[in-house]
Amino acid sequence: MTAGPPPRLELLTRAGCHLCAAALETVTRIAAEAGVASREVDVDTDPELRAEYGDRVPVVLLDGREHSYFTVDVPRLRRDLGIT
């Protein structure tokens, strides 16, 4: 079995982060609207992610590149995903 393509949207979070919980709801909704895969990744499970992003969670990655942090830039994310 081969792995499919990585999800277009990733949300970097950590446990106990109230901003992360709000961002997860938003990213999940927008991913569903756009018909793209998304996943949540806890930065505390990976030392490299924690070192790079741990002080800025939540972080939205679109196609593996940083898109926004602390809050979801909804208008920009919708535009970049081609939805209105």
CSV table of N, CA and C in Angstrom, one decimal:
chain,number,residue,atom,x,y,z
A,1,MET,N,0.8,-1.2,0.0
A,1,MET,CA,0.0,0.0,0.0
A,1,MET,C,0.9,1.2,0.0
A,2,THR,N,0.6,2.2,-0.8
A,2,THR,CA,1.4,3.4,-0.9
A,2,THR,C,0.6,4.5,-0.2
A,3,ALA,N,1.4,5.4,0.4
A,3,ALA,CA,0.8,6.6,1.1
A,3,ALA,C,0.3,7.5,0.0
A,4,GLY,N,-0.8,8.2,0.3
A,4,GLY,CA,-1.4,9.2,-0.6
A,4,GLY,C,-0.6,10.5,-0.4
A,5,PRO,N,-1.0,11.5,-1.1
A,5,PRO,CA,-0.4,12.8,-1.0
A,5,PRO,C,-0.6,13.4,0.4
A,6,PRO,N,0.3,14.2,0.9
A,6,PRO,CA,0.0,14.8,2.2
A,6,PRO,C,-1.2,15.7,2.1
A,7,PRO,N,-1.8,15.9,3.3
A,7,PRO,CA,-2.9,16.8,3.3
A,7,PRO,C,-2.5,18.3,2.9
A,8,ARG,N,-3.4,19.0,2.2
A,8,ARG,CA,-3.1,20.3,1.8
A,8,ARG,C,-3.0,21.3,3.0
A,9,LEU,N,-3.8,21.0,4.0
A,9,LEU,CA,-3.9,21.8,5.2
A,9,LEU,C,-3.4,21.1,6.4
A,10,GLU,N,-2.5,21.6,7.1
A,10,GLU,CA,-2.0,21.1,8.4
A,10,GLU,C,-2.2,22.2,9.4
A,11,LEU,N,-2.6,21.8,10.6
A,11,LEU,CA,-2.7,22.8,11.7
A,11,LEU,C,-1.8,22.3,12.8
A,12,LEU,N,-0.8,23.1,13.1
A,12,LEU,CA,0.1,22.7,14.2
A,12,LEU,C,-0.4,23.3,15.5
A,13,THR,N,-0.6,22.4,16.4
A,13,THR,CA,-1.2,22.8,17.7
A,13,THR,C,-0.4,22.2,18.9
A,14,ARG,N,-1.0,22.4,20.1
A,14,ARG,CA,-0.5,21.7,21.3
A,14,ARG,C,-1.7,21.6,22.2
A,15,ALA,N,-1.6,20.6,23.1
A,15,ALA,CA,-2.6,20.4,24.1
A,15,ALA,C,-2.8,21.6,25.0
A,16,GLY,N,-4.1,21.9,25.3
A,16,GLY,CA,-4.3,22.9,26.2
A,16,GLY,C,-4.3,24.3,25.7
A,17,CYS,N,-4.2,24.5,24.4
A,17,CYS,CA,-4.1,25.8,23.7
A,17,CYS,C,-5.5,26.2,23.2
A,18,HIS,N,-6.1,27.2,23.8
A,18,HIS,CA,-7.4,27.6,23.5
A,18,HIS,C,-7.5,28.2,22.1
A,19,LEU,N,-6.4,28.9,21.6
A,19,LEU,CA,-6.4,29.4,20.2
A,19,LEU,C,-6.4,28.2,19.2
A,20,CYS,N,-5.7,27.1,19.6
A,20,CYS,CA,-5.6,26.0,18.7
A,20,CYS,C,-7.0,25.3,18.6
A,21,ALA,N,-7.8,25.3,19.6
A,21,ALA,CA,-9.1,24.7,19.5
A,21,ALA,C,-10.0,25.5,18.6
A,22,ALA,N,-9.9,26.8,18.7
A,22,ALA,CA,-10.7,27.6,17.8
A,22,ALA,C,-10.2,27.5,16.3
A,23,ALA,N,-8.9,27.5,16.2
A,23,ALA,CA,-8.3,27.3,14.8
A,23,ALA,C,-8.7,26.0,14.2
A,24,LEU,N,-8.7,24.9,15.0
A,24,LEU,CA,-9.1,23.6,14.5
A,24,LEU,C,-10.5,23.6,13.9
A,25,GLU,N,-11.4,24.2,14.6
A,25,GLU,CA,-12.8,24.3,14.1
A,25,GLU,C,-12.8,25.0,12.7
A,26,THR,N,-12.1,26.1,12.6
A,26,THR,CA,-12.1,26.9,11.4
A,26,THR,C,-11.4,26.2,10.3
A,27,VAL,N,-10.3,25.6,10.5
A,27,VAL,CA,-9.5,24.9,9.5
A,27,VAL,C,-10.3,23.7,9.0
A,28,THR,N,-11.0,23.0,9.9
A,28,THR,CA,-11.8,21.8,9.5
A,28,THR,C,-12.9,22.2,8.6
A,29,ARG,N,-13.6,23.3,9.0
A,29,ARG,CA,-14.7,23.8,8.2
A,29,ARG,C,-14.3,24.2,6.8
A,30,ILE,N,-13.2,25.0,6.7
A,30,ILE,CA,-12.7,25.5,5.4
A,30,ILE,C,-12.2,24.4,4.6
A,31,ALA,N,-11.5,23.4,5.2
A,31,ALA,CA,-11.1,22.2,4.4
A,31,ALA,C,-12.2,21.5,3.8
A,32,ALA,N,-13.3,21.3,4.6
A,32,ALA,CA,-14.5,20.6,4.0
A,32,ALA,C,-15.1,21.4,2.9
A,33,GLU,N,-15.2,22.7,3.0
A,33,GLU,CA,-15.8,23.6,2.0
A,33,GLU,C,-14.9,23.5,0.7
A,34,ALA,N,-13.6,23.4,0.9
A,34,ALA,CA,-12.7,23.3,-0.3
A,34,ALA,C,-12.5,21.9,-0.8
A,35,GLY,N,-13.0,20.9,-0.1
A,35,GLY,CA,-12.8,19.5,-0.5
A,35,GLY,C,-11.4,19.1,-0.4
A,36,VAL,N,-10.6,19.6,0.5
A,36,VAL,CA,-9.2,19.2,0.7
A,36,VAL,C,-9.0,18.5,2.0
A,37,ALA,N,-8.0,17.7,2.0
A,37,ALA,CA,-7.6,17.0,3.3
A,37,ALA,C,-6.9,17.9,4.2
A,38,SER,N,-7.2,17.7,5.5
A,38,SER,CA,-6.5,18.4,6.6
A,38,SER,C,-6.1,17.5,7.7
A,39,ARG,N,-5.2,17.9,8.5
A,39,ARG,CA,-4.9,17.1,9.7
A,39,ARG,C,-4.3,18.1,10.8
A,40,GLU,N,-4.4,17.7,12.0
A,40,GLU,CA,-3.9,18.4,13.1
A,40,GLU,C,-2.6,17.7,13.6
A,41,VAL,N,-1.6,18.4,13.9
A,41,VAL,CA,-0.3,17.9,14.3
A,41,VAL,C,0.1,18.6,15.6
A,42,ASP,N,0.3,17.8,16.7
A,42,ASP,CA,0.8,18.4,18.0
A,42,ASP,C,2.3,18.6,17.9
A,43,VAL,N,2.7,19.9,18.0
A,43,VAL,CA,4.1,20.2,17.9
A,43,VAL,C,5.0,19.5,19.0
A,44,ASP,N,4.3,19.2,20.1
A,44,ASP,CA,5.1,18.6,21.2
A,44,ASP,C,5.4,17.2,21.0
A,45,THR,N,4.9,16.6,19.9
A,45,THR,CA,5.3,15.2,19.6
A,45,THR,C,6.5,15.1,18.7
A,46,ASP,N,7.0,16.2,18.2
A,46,ASP,CA,8.2,16.2,17.3
A,46,ASP,C,9.1,17.4,17.7
A,47,PRO,N,10.3,17.0,18.2
A,47,PRO,CA,11.3,18.1,18.6
A,47,PRO,C,11.6,19.2,17.6
A,48,GLU,N,11.6,18.8,16.3
A,48,GLU,CA,11.9,19.8,15.3
A,48,GLU,C,10.7,20.8,15.1
A,49,LEU,N,9.5,20.2,15.1
A,49,LEU,CA,8.3,21.1,15.0
A,49,LEU,C,8.2,22.0,16.2
A,50,ARG,N,8.5,21.4,17.4
A,50,ARG,CA,8.4,22.2,18.6
A,50,ARG,C,9.4,23.4,18.6
A,51,ALA,N,10.6,23.1,18.1
A,51,ALA,CA,11.7,24.1,18.1
A,51,ALA,C,11.3,25.2,17.1
A,52,GLU,N,10.7,24.8,16.0
A,52,GLU,CA,10.5,25.8,14.9
A,52,GLU,C,9.2,26.6,15.1
A,53,TYR,N,8.1,25.9,15.6
A,53,TYR,CA,6.8,26.5,15.7
A,53,TYR,C,6.2,26.6,17.1
A,54,GLY,N,6.8,26.0,18.0
A,54,GLY,CA,6.2,25.9,19.4
A,54,GLY,C,5.8,27.2,20.0
A,55,ASP,N,6.5,28.3,19.7
A,55,ASP,CA,6.1,29.6,20.3
A,55,ASP,C,5.1,30.3,19.6
A,56,ARG,N,4.6,29.8,18.5
A,56,ARG,CA,3.6,30.5,17.6
A,56,ARG,C,2.3,29.7,17.4
A,57,VAL,N,2.1,28.6,18.0
A,57,VAL,CA,0.9,27.8,17.7
A,57,VAL,C,-0.4,28.6,18.1
A,58,PRO,N,-1.4,28.4,17.3
A,58,PRO,CA,-1.5,27.5,16.2
A,58,PRO,C,-0.9,28.1,14.9
A,59,VAL,N,-0.4,27.2,14.1
A,59,VAL,CA,0.2,27.5,12.8
A,59,VAL,C,-0.5,26.8,11.7
A,60,VAL,N,-1.0,27.5,10.7
A,60,VAL,CA,-1.6,26.9,9.5
A,60,VAL,C,-0.6,26.7,8.5
A,61,LEU,N,-0.4,25.5,8.0
A,61,LEU,CA,0.5,25.2,6.8
A,61,LEU,C,-0.4,24.8,5.6
A,62,LEU,N,-0.2,25.5,4.5
A,62,LEU,CA,-0.9,25.2,3.3
A,62,LEU,C,0.2,24.6,2.3
A,63,ASP,N,-0.1,23.4,1.9
A,63,ASP,CA,0.9,22.7,1.0
A,63,ASP,C,2.3,22.7,1.6
A,64,GLY,N,2.4,22.5,2.9
A,64,GLY,CA,3.7,22.4,3.6
A,64,GLY,C,4.4,23.8,3.9
A,65,ARG,N,3.7,24.9,3.5
A,65,ARG,CA,4.3,26.2,3.8
A,65,ARG,C,3.5,27.0,4.8
A,66,GLU,N,4.2,27.7,5.6
A,66,GLU,CA,3.5,28.5,6.6
A,66,GLU,C,2.5,29.5,6.0
A,67,HIS,N,1.3,29.5,6.4
A,67,HIS,CA,0.3,30.4,5.9
A,67,HIS,C,-0.1,31.4,6.9
A,68,SER,N,-0.3,31.1,8.1
A,68,SER,CA,-0.7,32.0,9.2
A,68,SER,C,-0.4,31.4,10.5
A,69,TYR,N,-0.3,32.2,11.6
A,69,TYR,CA,-0.1,31.7,12.9
A,69,TYR,C,-0.9,32.6,13.9
A,70,PHE,N,-1.1,32.0,15.1
A,70,PHE,CA,-1.9,32.6,16.2
A,70,PHE,C,-3.4,32.6,15.8
A,71,THR,N,-3.8,33.1,14.6
A,71,THR,CA,-5.2,33.0,14.1
A,71,THR,C,-5.2,32.6,12.7
A,72,VAL,N,-6.3,32.1,12.2
A,72,VAL,CA,-6.4,31.6,10.9
A,72,VAL,C,-6.8,32.9,10.0
A,73,ASP,N,-6.1,33.2,9.0
A,73,ASP,CA,-6.4,34.3,8.1
A,73,ASP,C,-7.4,33.7,7.1
A,74,VAL,N,-8.7,33.8,7.5
A,74,VAL,CA,-9.8,33.1,6.8
A,74,VAL,C,-9.9,33.7,5.4
A,75,PRO,N,-10.0,35.0,5.1
A,75,PRO,CA,-10.1,35.5,3.8
A,75,PRO,C,-9.0,35.0,2.9
A,76,ARG,N,-7.8,35.1,3.4
A,76,ARG,CA,-6.6,34.7,2.6
A,76,ARG,C,-6.6,33.2,2.3
A,77,LEU,N,-6.9,32.4,3.3
A,77,LEU,CA,-6.9,30.9,3.2
A,77,LEU,C,-8.0,30.5,2.2
A,78,ARG,N,-9.2,31.1,2.3
A,78,ARG,CA,-10.2,30.8,1.3
A,78,ARG,C,-9.8,31.2,-0.1
A,79,ARG,N,-9.2,32.3,-0.3
A,79,ARG,CA,-8.7,32.8,-1.6
A,79,ARG,C,-7.6,31.8,-2.1
A,80,ASP,N,-6.7,31.4,-1.2
A,80,ASP,CA,-5.6,30.5,-1.7
A,80,ASP,C,-6.1,29.1,-2.0
A,81,LEU,N,-7.2,28.7,-1.4
A,81,LEU,CA,-7.8,27.4,-1.8
A,81,LEU,C,-8.8,27.5,-2.9
A,82,GLY,N,-9.0,28.7,-3.4
A,82,GLY,CA,-9.9,28.9,-4.5
A,82,GLY,C,-11.4,28.8,-4.2
A,83,ILE,N,-11.7,29.2,-3.0
A,83,ILE,CA,-13.2,29.2,-2.6
A,83,ILE,C,-13.5,30.6,-2.2
A,84,THR,N,-14.8,30.9,-2.4
A,84,THR,CA,-15.3,32.3,-2.0
A,84,THR,C,-16.4,32.2,-1.0
